[in-house]
Amino acid sequence: MPLSPDQLAEIAAQRATPKPTLRAVSEGMEAHLYHAHEVLDHGFVRVIDYMGDDAAIVQAARVSYGAGTKHVSNDEGLIRYLMRHWHSTPFEMCEIKLHVKLPVFVARQWIRHRTANVNEYSARYSILDREFYIPAPDQLAAQSVVNNQGRGAVLEGAEAARVLEMLKRDSNTAYDHYEAMLSETQADGSPQQGLARELARMNLPANIYTQWYWKVDLHNLFHFLRLRADPHAQYEIRVYADVICKVVADWVPIAFAAFEDYRMGGATLSSKAIDCVRRMLKGEQVTQETSGMSKGEWREFIGVVNDPA
Ligand SMILES: Cc1cc2nc3c(=O)[nH]c(=O)nc-3n(C[C@H](O)[C@H](O)[C@H](O)COP(=O)(O)OP(=O)(O)OC[C@H]3O[C@@H](n4cnc5c(N)ncnc54)[C@H](O)[C@@H]3O)c2cc1C
């Protein structure tokens, strides 16, 4: 379980003491505040704080005094215009602060997004818990033969059992040694000094969980979600991004719908690709050889213009 009974009680207490405010409030987001959305086997995402709503984006774009919107349809049109034309700063006026618990190897991918503010749990100061990410059986996949950064078929039977056993045993052995190094008592009961926490942690594997507070503005959050809620992203970070997508959809529903339309569901076409589309519309049989595109570009272009059904 990702949260202890004490932590759950703390969250319930936080939610039980609402405070009046003159600030913009997103009803959808209020329902998420402080709740922990469980991810993977021990992880979670929870909203600690946020600033702004759909109206704040509109208000910033118009540099207006009002709290937003007289006509929702006008605001929706403006937000879609801003998204379509890459006007990013109005989206930067909204912010979100998350508390995330995640395996260290996921954190290494996540921290590459430099446009956030981060505070991580200190393993120099505190002792880490014995919590390791062990994939669910349906995620225990073989190396893909077509994609060096991807997964192939799910392992089954004895092979799956062997891998799971190794993951669990290695994690527990590393943690046993971590505890033994920290301990001020030797195995025979005699006293020892114990190794510093900042050194003892170095034998812990990358599937141990860490935690951080992560604050980011909506523009950069959309960029993060575009890359990490995408099928090309590794499953273990994608599941976090998917949860955050749901939270953002409740927080700023108009902006999120525009993001889904233009960024998640949309595609960027090069001038060569646009030229091909125009030639195809005129009835020409365009091929990769006559398109002027490389094989990779052509494959991606066909993936965009072909109806998957
Ligand atoms: C599927 C996938 C596979 C990946 N594989 C690898 C890999 O094999 N190896 C690897 O090292 N990384 C890999 N990455 C990480 C990737 O290269 C980026 O580092 C990461 O996605 C962060 O993107 P970003 O820099 O755009 O984001 P952010 O750091 O959030 O930055 C957002 C934007 O701000 C601007 N910006 C931020 N900082 C600067 C700066 N200092 N100078 C100029 N502009 C700045 C840029 O426009 C940037 O796009 C992978 C990412 C994905 C999604």
PDB file of N, CA and C in Angstrom, residues 37 42 174 197 233 261 266:
ATOM      1  N   HIS A  37      -3.494   9.315  -5.891  1.00  0.00           N
ATOM      2  CA  HIS A  37      -3.892   8.402  -6.965  1.00  0.00           C
ATOM      3  C   HIS A  37      -2.794   7.344  -7.085  1.00  0.00           C
ATOM      4  N   HIS A  42       3.727   0.655  -5.585  1.00  0.00           N
ATOM      5  CA  HIS A  42       3.818   1.426  -4.337  1.00  0.00           C
ATOM      6  C   HIS A  42       3.744   2.932  -4.582  1.00  0.00           C
ATOM      7  N   ALA A 174      19.865  -6.496  -1.410  1.00  0.00           N
ATOM      8  CA  ALA A 174      20.464  -5.145  -1.366  1.00  0.00           C
ATOM      9  C   ALA A 174      19.943  -4.390  -0.139  1.00  0.00           C
ATOM     10  N   ARG A 197      24.315   7.339   6.213  1.00  0.00           N
ATOM     11  CA  ARG A 197      23.184   7.087   5.297  1.00  0.00           C
ATOM     12  C   ARG A 197      23.534   7.469   3.863  1.00  0.00           C
ATOM     13  N   ALA A 233       6.738   6.382 -24.896  1.00  0.00           N
ATOM     14  CA  ALA A 233       7.345   6.479 -23.564  1.00  0.00           C
ATOM     15  C   ALA A 233       7.270   5.123 -22.876  1.00  0.00           C
ATOM     16  N   ASP A 261      -6.529  17.752 -28.641  1.00  0.00           N
ATOM     17  CA  ASP A 261      -6.815  17.885 -30.058  1.00  0.00           C
ATOM     18  C   ASP A 261      -5.563  18.228 -30.868  1.00  0.00           C
ATOM     19  N   GLY A 266      -2.980  15.537 -32.675  1.00  0.00           N
ATOM     20  CA  GLY A 266      -2.552  16.204 -33.909  1.00  0.00           C
ATOM     21  C   GLY A 266      -1.184  15.736 -34.370  1.00  0.00           C
TER      22      GLY A 266
END
